[in-house]
CSV table of C-alpha atoms in Angstrom, one decimal:
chain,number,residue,atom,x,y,z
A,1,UNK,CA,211.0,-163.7,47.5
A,2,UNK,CA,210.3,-165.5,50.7
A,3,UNK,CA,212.4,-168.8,49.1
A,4,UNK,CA,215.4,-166.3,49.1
A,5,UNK,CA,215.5,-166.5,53.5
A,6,UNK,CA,216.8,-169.7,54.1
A,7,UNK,CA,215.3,-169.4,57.9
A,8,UNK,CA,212.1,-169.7,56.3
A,9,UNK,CA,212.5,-172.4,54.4
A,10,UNK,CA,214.1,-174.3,57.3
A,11,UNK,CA,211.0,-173.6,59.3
A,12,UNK,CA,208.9,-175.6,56.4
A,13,UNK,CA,211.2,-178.1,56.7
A,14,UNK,CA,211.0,-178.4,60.6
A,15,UNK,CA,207.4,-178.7,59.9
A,16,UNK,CA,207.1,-180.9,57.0
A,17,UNK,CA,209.5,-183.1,59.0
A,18,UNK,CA,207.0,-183.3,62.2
A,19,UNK,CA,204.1,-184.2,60.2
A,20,UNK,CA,204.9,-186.6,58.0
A,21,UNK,CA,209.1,-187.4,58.9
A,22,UNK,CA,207.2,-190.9,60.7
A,23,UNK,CA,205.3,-191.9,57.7
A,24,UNK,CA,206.3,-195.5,56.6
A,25,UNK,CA,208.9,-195.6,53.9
A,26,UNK,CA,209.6,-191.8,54.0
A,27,UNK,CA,212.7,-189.5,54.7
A,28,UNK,CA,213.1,-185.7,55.8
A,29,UNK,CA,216.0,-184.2,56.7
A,30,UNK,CA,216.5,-182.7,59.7
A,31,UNK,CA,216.8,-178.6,59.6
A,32,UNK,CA,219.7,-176.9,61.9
A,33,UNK,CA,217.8,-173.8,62.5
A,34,UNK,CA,220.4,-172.7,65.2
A,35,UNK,CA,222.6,-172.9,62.4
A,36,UNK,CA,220.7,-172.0,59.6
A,37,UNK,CA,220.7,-167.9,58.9
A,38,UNK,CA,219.3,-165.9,56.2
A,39,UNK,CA,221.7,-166.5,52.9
A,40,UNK,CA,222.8,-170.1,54.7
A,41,UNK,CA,220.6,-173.4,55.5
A,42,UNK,CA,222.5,-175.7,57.5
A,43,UNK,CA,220.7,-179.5,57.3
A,44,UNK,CA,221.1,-183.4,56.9
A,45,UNK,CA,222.4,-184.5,54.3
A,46,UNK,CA,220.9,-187.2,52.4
A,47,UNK,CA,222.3,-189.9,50.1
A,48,UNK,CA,220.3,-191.2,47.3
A,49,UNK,CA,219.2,-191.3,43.5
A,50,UNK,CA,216.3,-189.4,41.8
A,51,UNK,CA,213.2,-191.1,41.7
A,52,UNK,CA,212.6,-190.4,38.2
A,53,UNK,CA,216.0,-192.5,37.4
A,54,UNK,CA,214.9,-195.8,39.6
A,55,UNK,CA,212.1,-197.8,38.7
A,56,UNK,CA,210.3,-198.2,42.1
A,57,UNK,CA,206.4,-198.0,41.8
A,58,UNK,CA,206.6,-198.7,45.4
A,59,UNK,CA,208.1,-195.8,46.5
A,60,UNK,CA,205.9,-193.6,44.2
A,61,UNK,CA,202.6,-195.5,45.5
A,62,UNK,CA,204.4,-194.0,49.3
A,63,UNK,CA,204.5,-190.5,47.7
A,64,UNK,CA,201.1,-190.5,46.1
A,65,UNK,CA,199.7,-191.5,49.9
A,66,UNK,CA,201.8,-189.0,51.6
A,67,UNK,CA,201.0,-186.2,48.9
A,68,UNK,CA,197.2,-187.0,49.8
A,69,UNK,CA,198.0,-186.7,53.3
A,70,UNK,CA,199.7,-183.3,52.6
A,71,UNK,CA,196.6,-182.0,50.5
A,72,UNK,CA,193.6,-183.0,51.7
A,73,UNK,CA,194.9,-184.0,55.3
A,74,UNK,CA,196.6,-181.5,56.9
A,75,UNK,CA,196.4,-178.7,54.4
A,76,UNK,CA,200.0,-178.3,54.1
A,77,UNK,CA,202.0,-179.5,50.9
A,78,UNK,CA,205.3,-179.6,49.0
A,79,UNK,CA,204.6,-177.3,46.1
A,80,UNK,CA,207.7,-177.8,44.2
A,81,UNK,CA,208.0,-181.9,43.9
A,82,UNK,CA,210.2,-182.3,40.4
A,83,UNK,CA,211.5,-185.0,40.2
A,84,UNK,CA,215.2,-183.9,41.8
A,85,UNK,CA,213.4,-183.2,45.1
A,86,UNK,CA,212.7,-186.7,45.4
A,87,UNK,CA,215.2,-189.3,46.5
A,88,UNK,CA,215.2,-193.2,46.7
A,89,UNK,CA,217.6,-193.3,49.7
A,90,UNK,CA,220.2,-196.3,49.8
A,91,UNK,CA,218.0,-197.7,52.6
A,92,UNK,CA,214.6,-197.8,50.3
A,93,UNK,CA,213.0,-195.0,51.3
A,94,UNK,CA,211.4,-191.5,49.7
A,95,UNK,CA,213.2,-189.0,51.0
A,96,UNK,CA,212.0,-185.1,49.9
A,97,UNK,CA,213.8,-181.9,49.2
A,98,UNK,CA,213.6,-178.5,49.2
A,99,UNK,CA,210.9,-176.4,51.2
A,100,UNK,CA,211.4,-173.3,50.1
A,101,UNK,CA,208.1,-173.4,48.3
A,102,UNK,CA,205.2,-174.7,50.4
A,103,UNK,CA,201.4,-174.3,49.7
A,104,UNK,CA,198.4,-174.2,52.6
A,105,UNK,CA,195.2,-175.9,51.5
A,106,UNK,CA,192.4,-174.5,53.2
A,107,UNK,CA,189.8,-176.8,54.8
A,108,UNK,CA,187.1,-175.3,52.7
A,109,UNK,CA,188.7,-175.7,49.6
A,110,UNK,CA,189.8,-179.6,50.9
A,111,UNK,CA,186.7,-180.5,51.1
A,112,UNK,CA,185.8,-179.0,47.7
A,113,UNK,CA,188.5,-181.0,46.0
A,114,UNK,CA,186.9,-184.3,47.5
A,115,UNK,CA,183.4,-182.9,46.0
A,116,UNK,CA,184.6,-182.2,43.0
A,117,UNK,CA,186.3,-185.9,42.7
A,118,UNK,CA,183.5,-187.6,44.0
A,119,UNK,CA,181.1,-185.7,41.5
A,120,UNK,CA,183.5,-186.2,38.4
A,121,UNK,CA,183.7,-190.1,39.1
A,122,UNK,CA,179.8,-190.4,39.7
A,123,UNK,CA,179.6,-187.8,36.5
A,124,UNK,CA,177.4,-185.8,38.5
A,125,UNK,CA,178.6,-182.4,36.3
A,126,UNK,CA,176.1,-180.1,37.6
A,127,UNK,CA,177.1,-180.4,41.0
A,128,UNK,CA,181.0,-180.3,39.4
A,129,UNK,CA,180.2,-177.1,37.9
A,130,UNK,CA,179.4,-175.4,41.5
A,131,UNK,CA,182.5,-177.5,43.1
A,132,UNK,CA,184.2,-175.1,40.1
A,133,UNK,CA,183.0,-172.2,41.7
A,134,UNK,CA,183.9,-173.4,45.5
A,135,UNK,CA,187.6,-173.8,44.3
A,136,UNK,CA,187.6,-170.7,42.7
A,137,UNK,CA,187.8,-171.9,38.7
A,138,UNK,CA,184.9,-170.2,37.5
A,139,UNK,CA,183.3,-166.7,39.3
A,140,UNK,CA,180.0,-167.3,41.0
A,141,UNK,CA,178.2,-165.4,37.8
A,142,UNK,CA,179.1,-168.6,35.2
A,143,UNK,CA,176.0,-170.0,33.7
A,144,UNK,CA,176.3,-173.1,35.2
A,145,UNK,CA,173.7,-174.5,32.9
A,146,UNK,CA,176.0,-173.8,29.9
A,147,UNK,CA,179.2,-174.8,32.3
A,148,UNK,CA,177.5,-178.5,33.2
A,149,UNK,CA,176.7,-179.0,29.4
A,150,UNK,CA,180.6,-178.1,28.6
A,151,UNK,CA,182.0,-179.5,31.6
A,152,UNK,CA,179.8,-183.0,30.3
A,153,UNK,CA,181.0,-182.5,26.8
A,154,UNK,CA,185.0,-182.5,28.7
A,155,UNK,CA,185.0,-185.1,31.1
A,156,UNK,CA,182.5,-187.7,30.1
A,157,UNK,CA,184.4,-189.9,27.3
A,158,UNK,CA,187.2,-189.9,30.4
A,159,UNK,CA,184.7,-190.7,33.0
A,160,UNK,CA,183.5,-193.7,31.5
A,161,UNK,CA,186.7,-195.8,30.6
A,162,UNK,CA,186.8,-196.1,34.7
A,163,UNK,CA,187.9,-194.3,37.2
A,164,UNK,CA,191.2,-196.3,37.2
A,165,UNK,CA,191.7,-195.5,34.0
A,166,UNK,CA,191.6,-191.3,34.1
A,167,UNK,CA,194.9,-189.3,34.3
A,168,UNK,CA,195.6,-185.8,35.4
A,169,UNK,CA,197.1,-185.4,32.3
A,170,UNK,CA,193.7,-185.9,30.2
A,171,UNK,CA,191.6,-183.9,32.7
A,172,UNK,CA,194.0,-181.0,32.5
A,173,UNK,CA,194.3,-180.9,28.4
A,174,UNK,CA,190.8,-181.6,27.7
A,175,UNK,CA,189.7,-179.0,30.6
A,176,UNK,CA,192.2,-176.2,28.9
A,177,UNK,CA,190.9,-177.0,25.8
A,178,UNK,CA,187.7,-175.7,26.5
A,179,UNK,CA,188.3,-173.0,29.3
A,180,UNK,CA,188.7,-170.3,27.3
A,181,UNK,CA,184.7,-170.2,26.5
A,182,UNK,CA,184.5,-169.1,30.1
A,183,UNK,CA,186.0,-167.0,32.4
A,184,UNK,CA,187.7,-169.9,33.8
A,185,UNK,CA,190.7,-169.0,36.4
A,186,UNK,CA,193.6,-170.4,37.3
A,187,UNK,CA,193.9,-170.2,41.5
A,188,UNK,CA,197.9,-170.6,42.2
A,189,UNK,CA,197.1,-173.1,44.9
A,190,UNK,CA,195.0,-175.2,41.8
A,191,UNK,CA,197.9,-175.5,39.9
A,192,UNK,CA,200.4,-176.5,42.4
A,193,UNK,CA,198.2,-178.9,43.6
A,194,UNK,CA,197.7,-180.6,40.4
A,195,UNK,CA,201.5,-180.4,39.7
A,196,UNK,CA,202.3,-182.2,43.0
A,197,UNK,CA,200.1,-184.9,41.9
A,198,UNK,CA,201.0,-185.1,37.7
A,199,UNK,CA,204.7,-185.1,38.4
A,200,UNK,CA,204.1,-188.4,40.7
A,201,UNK,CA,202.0,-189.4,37.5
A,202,UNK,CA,205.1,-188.5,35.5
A,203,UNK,CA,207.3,-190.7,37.4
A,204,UNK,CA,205.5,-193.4,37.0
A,205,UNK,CA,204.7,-193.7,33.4
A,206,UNK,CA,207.6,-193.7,32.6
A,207,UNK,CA,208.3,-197.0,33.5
A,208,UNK,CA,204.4,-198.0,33.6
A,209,UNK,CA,202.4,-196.5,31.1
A,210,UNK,CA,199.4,-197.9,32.5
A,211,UNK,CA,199.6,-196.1,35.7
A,212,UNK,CA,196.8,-193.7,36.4
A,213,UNK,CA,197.4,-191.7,40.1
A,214,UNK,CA,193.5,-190.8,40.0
A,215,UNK,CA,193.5,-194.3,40.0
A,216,UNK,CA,195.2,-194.5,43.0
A,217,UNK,CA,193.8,-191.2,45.3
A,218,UNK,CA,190.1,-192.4,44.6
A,219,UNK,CA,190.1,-194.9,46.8
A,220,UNK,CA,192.0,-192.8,49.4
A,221,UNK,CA,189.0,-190.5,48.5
A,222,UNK,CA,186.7,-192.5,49.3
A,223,UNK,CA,187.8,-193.5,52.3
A,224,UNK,CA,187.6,-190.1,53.2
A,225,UNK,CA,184.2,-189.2,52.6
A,226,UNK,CA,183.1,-192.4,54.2
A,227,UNK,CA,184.7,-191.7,57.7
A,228,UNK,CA,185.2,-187.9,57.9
A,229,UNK,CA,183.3,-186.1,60.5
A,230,UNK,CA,183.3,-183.1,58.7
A,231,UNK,CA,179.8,-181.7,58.3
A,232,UNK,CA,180.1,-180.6,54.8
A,233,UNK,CA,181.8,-183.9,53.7
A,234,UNK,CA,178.2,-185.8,55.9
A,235,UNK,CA,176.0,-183.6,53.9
A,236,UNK,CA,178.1,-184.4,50.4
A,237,UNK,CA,177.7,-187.9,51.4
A,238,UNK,CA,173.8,-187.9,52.0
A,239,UNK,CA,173.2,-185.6,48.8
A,240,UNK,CA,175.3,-188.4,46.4
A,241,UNK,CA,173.7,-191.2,47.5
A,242,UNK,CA,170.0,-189.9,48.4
A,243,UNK,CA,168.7,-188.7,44.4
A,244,UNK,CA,165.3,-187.1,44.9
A,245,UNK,CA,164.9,-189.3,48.3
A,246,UNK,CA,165.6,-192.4,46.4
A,247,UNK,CA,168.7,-194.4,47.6
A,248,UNK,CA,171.7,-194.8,45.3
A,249,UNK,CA,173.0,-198.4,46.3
A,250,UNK,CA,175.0,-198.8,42.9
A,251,UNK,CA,177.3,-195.7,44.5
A,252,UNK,CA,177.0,-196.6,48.1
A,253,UNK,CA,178.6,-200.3,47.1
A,254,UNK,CA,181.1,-198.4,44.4
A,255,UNK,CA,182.5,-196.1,47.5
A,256,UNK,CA,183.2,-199.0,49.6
A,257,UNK,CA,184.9,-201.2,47.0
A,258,UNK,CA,187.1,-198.7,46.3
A,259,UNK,CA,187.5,-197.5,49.6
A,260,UNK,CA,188.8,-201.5,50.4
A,261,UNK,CA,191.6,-200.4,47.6
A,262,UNK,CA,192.8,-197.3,49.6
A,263,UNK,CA,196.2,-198.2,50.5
A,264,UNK,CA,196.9,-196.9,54.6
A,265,UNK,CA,199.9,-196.2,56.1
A,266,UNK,CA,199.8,-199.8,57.5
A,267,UNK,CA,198.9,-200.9,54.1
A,268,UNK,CA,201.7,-199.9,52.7
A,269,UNK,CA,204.5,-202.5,52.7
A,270,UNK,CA,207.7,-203.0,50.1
A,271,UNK,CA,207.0,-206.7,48.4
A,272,UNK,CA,203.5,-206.8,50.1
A,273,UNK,CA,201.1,-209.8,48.3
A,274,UNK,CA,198.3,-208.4,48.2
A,275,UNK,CA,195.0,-210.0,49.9
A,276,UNK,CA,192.6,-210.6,47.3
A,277,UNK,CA,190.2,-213.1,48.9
A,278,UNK,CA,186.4,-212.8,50.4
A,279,UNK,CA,187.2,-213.1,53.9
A,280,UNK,CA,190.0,-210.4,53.8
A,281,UNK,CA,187.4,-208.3,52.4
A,282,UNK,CA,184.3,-208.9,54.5
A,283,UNK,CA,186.4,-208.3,57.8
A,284,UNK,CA,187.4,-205.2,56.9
A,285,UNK,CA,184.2,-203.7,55.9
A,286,UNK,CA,182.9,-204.9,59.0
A,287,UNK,CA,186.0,-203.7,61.1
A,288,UNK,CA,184.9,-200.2,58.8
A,289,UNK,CA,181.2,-199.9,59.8
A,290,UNK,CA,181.5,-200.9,63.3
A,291,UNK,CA,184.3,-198.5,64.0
A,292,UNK,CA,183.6,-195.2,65.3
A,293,UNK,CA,184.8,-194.0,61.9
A,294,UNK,CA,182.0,-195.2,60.4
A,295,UNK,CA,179.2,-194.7,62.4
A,296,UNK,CA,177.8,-192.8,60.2
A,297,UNK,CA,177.6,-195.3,57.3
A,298,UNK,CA,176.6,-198.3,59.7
A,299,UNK,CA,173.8,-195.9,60.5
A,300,UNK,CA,172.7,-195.7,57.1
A,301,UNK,CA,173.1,-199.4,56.6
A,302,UNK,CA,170.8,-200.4,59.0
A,303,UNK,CA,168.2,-197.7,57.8
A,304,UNK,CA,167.9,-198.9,54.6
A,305,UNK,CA,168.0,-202.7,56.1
A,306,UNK,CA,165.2,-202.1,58.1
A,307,UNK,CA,163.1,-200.7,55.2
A,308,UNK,CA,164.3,-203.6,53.4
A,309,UNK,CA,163.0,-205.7,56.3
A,310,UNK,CA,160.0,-203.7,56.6
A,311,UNK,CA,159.1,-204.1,53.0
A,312,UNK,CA,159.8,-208.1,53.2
A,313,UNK,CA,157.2,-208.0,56.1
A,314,UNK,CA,154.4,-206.2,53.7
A,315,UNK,CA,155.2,-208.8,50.8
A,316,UNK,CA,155.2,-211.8,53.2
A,317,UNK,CA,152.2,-211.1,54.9
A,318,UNK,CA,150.5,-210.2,51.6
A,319,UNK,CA,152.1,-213.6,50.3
A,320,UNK,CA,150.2,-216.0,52.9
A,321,UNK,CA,147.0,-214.1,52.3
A,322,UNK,CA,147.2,-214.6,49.1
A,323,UNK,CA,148.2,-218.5,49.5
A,324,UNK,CA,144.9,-218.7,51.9
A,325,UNK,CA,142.7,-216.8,49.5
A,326,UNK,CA,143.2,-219.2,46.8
A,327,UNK,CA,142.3,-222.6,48.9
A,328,UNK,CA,139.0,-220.7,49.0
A,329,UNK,CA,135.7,-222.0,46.4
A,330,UNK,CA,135.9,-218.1,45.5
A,331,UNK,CA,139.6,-217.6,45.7
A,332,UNK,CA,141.2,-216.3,43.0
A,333,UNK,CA,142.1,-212.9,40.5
A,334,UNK,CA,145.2,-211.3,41.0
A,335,UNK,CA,148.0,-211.3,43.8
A,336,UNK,CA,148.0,-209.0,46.4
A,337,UNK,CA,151.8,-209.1,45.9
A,338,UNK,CA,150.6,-206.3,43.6
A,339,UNK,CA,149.6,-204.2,46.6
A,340,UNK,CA,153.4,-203.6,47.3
A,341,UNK,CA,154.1,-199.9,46.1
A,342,UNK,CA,157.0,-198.9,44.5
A,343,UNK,CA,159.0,-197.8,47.1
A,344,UNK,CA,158.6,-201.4,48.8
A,345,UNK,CA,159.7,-203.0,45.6
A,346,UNK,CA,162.7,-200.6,45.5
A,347,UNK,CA,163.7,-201.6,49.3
A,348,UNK,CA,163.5,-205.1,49.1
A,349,UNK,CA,165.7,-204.6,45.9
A,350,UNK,CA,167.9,-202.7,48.1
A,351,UNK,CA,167.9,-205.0,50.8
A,352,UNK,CA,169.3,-208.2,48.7
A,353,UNK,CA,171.8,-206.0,47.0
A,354,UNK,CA,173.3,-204.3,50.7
A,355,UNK,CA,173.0,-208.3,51.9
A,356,UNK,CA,175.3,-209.0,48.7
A,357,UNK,CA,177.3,-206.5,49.5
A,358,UNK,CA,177.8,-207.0,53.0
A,359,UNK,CA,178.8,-210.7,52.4
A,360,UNK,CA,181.0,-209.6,49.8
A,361,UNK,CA,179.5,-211.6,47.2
A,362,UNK,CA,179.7,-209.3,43.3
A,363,UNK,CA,176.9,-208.4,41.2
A,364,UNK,CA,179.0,-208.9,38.5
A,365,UNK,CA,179.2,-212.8,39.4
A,366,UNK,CA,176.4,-213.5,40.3
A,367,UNK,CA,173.9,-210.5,38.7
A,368,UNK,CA,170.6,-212.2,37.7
A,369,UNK,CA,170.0,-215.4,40.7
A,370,UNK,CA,166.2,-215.7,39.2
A,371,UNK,CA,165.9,-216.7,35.9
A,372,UNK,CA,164.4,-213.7,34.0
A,373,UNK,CA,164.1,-211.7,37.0
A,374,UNK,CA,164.9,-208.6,35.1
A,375,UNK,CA,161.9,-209.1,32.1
A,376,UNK,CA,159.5,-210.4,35.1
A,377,UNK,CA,159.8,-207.0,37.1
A,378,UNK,CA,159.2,-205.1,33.4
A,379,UNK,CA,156.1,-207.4,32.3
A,380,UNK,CA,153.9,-207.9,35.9
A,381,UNK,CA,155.7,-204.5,37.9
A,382,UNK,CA,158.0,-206.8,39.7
A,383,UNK,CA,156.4,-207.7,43.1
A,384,UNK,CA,156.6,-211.4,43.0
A,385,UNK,CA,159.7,-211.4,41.8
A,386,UNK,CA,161.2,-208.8,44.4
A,387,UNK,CA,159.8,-211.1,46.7
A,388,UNK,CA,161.1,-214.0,45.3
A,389,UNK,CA,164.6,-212.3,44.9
A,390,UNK,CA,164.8,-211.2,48.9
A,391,UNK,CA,163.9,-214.5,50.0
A,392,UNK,CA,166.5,-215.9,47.8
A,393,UNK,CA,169.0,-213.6,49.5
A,394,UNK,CA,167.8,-213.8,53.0
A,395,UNK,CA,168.2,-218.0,52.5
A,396,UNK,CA,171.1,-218.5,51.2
A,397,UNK,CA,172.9,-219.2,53.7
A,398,UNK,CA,176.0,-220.4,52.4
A,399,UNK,CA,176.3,-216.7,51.1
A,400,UNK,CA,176.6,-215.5,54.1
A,401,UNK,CA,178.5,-218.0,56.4
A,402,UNK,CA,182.0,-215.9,55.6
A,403,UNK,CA,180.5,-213.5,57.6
A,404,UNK,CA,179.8,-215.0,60.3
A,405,UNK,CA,183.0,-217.1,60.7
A,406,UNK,CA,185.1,-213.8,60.6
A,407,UNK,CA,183.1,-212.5,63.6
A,408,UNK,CA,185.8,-214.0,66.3
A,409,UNK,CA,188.2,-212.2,64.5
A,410,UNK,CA,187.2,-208.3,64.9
A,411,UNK,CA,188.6,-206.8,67.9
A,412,UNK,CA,186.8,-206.5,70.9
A,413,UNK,CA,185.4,-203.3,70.9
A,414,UNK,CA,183.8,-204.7,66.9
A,415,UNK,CA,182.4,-207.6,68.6
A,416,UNK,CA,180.7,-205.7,71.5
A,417,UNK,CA,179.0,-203.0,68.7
A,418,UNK,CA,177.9,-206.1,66.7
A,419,UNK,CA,175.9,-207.5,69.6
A,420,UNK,CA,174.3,-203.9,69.7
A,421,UNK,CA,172.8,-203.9,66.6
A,422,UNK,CA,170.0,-206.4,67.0
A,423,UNK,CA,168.4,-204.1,69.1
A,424,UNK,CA,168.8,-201.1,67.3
A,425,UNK,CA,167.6,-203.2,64.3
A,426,UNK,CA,164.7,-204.1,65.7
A,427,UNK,CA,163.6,-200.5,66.9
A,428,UNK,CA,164.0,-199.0,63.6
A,429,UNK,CA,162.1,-201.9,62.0
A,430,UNK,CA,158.9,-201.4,64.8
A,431,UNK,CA,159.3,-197.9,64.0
A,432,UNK,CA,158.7,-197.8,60.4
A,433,UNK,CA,156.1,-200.7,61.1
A,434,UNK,CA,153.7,-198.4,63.5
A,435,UNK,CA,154.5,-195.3,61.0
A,436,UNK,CA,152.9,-197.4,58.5
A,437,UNK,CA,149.9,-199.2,60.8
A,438,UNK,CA,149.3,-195.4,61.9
A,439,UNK,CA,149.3,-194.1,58.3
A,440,UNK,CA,146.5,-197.3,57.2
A,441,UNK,CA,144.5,-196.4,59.8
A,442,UNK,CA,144.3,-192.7,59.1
């Protein structure tokens, strides 16, 4: 009924237009709403083709950014993008139609979709069965016992092919498949939401099958969680990658590859080559962590760091006793390597893998640098070898000079943070090493 007042729909328009009319690469018309009355709407006209009838993955990479924007941004979205609301304008640009019908994404329910994403790609489905309940898909009485096992049973075989390799369009059928074994419910804002992203999928199978748009928003996603300030978002982001105190590098270093994928609105460029070398890489994750954006992952970073250092410190110093003992006419017997606990063994892993990471160099090229360092850690519990392995990282250098030579390249404000975190450094690392003095001596 409200689509039938033409005032209304030019006052979407007017404010569709303000907040995302500037986006790179994207057209709204301007509203008349002097002009505009109740049975008449009065506004630019546009010149241009359906999307659907162009093959432009550009312009449909523009509209999956600008959806996001709309969804979990500002909480205000086109609910009604078929494909004959969306242009390709002579000039190249996406250009969107009719705001008659517009949905409002609360920020509760925002945040809840980025949960619910970031739980389905780290198939963490017990926490996705109470992100089911946030959104409003199941009633707060489900079994989530019996919903994790089903919601497992739906989403795993998609889950593991990759994240840039799931489709709405499998989610959605598998999910209805099994909904009806549960009072599962269909929210109106759900399903507009998931239509404004599946007909961009639409589009652009049609012309590349491959194309997955989950594909595309995850990085954007990740992104998200990574420098949003919202407190429920900080305390999603400590519970995924802290399991039972224990830190999760493996999804630490999947969120910040993918988040180097999320295309920006700078990013986004027609006929852009795309920068697919080391150093690119390394200077934007540390233009990333040193930016007040990320703050809170830099301060992460250099907690786990300094246990890693910390830990390095225990195995060295146990390392030289250990060399002196044995020049000793009663040295001898076993290591005192094997006095590192298993925490210390886990943070000097931790520490070679977050110095890989932050270099920029892949597990995947370079996964095992000490012959049969996976087989030593099983047979003799690993502490020569984690020592072995962080020295290894901590001296090769050559590793790590692309870091250093793209220092003169972060702007200012990067560079004077960087000289900051020495210091900081170094107080966490005397820190932990008094806790631990004071813990002995107890």
């Amino acid at each position: 009924m409200q689509e039938m007042d033409y005032r209304e729909e030019a006052r979407n328009g007017l404010k569709f237009r303000e907040l995302f009319g500037k986006f790179r690469d994207v057209s709204v018309p301007e509203m008349y709403l002097e002009q505009t009355r109740r049975r008449v709407l009065i506004m630019e006209w546009i010149e241009g083709e359906k999307l659907s009838e162009v093959r432009d993955q550009y312009l449909v990479e523009v509209g999956v950014y600008c959806s996001l924007s709309q969804l979990l941004e500002y909480g205000f979205y086109h609910a009604d993008p078929h494909p004959g609301n969306l242009l390709r304008t002579v000039d190249g640009k996406l250009a969107y139609l009719d705001f008659g019908m517009m949905g409002e994404f609360r920020q509760e329910l925002r945040d809840g979709f980025i949960e619910a994403c970031l739980h389905l790609v780290n198939r963490d489905f017990d926490a996705l069965a109470k992100d089911f309940v946030t959104l409003g898909l199941l009633p707060p009485t489900a079994q989530k016992g019996e919903v994790t096992k089903a919601l497992t049973g739906v989403f795993e075989n998609a889950v593991n092919r990759g994240v840039q390799n799931i489709s709405f369009g499998d989610l959605s059928g598998n999910l209805g498949r099994t909904m009806y074994k549960f009072k599962f419910q269909i929210p109106s804002y759900f399903s507009l939401v998931i239509r404004s992203l599946a007909v961009l999928e639409g589009i652009a199978i049609s012309f590349n099958p491959k194309y997955k748009v989950l594909g595309s928003s995850y990085p954007w996603i990740a992104r998200k969680v990574l420098t949003d300030s919202s407190p429920k978002l900080r305390s999603t982001l400590q519970t995924l990658l802290y399991k039972d105190g224990t830190f999760q590098i493996d999804r630490l270093e999947s969120l910040l590859t993918e988040s180097l994928r999320a295309r920006t609105e700078q990013s986004l460029v027609r006929n852009e080559q795309d920068v697919d070398s080391t150093r690119y890489a390394i200077k934007q994750v540390l233009s990333f962590t040193l930016a007040d954006q990320g703050a809170f992952v830099k301060d992460l970073l250099l907690q786990e760091i300094a246990k890693g250092i910390d830990a390095l410190g225990v195995a060295t110093l146990s390392s030289a006793t250990s060399a002196a003992a044995s020049r000793l006419p009663f040295g001898g017997g076993p290591s005192p390597l094997t006095s590192l606990d298993d925490e210390d063994a886990t943070n000097l892993r931790n520490l070679y893998r977050l110095l890989l990471l932050l270099s920029k160099v892949s597990q995947k090229e370079n996964p095992s640098p000490i012959p049969e360092y996976n087989s030593a850690i099983e047979k003799e519990g690993g502490s020569t070898d984690e020592l072995a392995l962080a020295l290894y990282g901590m001296t090769s250098l050559p590793e790590f000079l692309p870091v250093l030579s793209v220092i003169p390249e972060l702007p200012p404000e990067s560079q004077q943070q960087l000289l900051l975190l020495p210091a900081d450094l170094t107080n966490r690392i005397l820190s932990r090493a008094l806790a631990r003095t004071i813990r002995r001596l107890m």
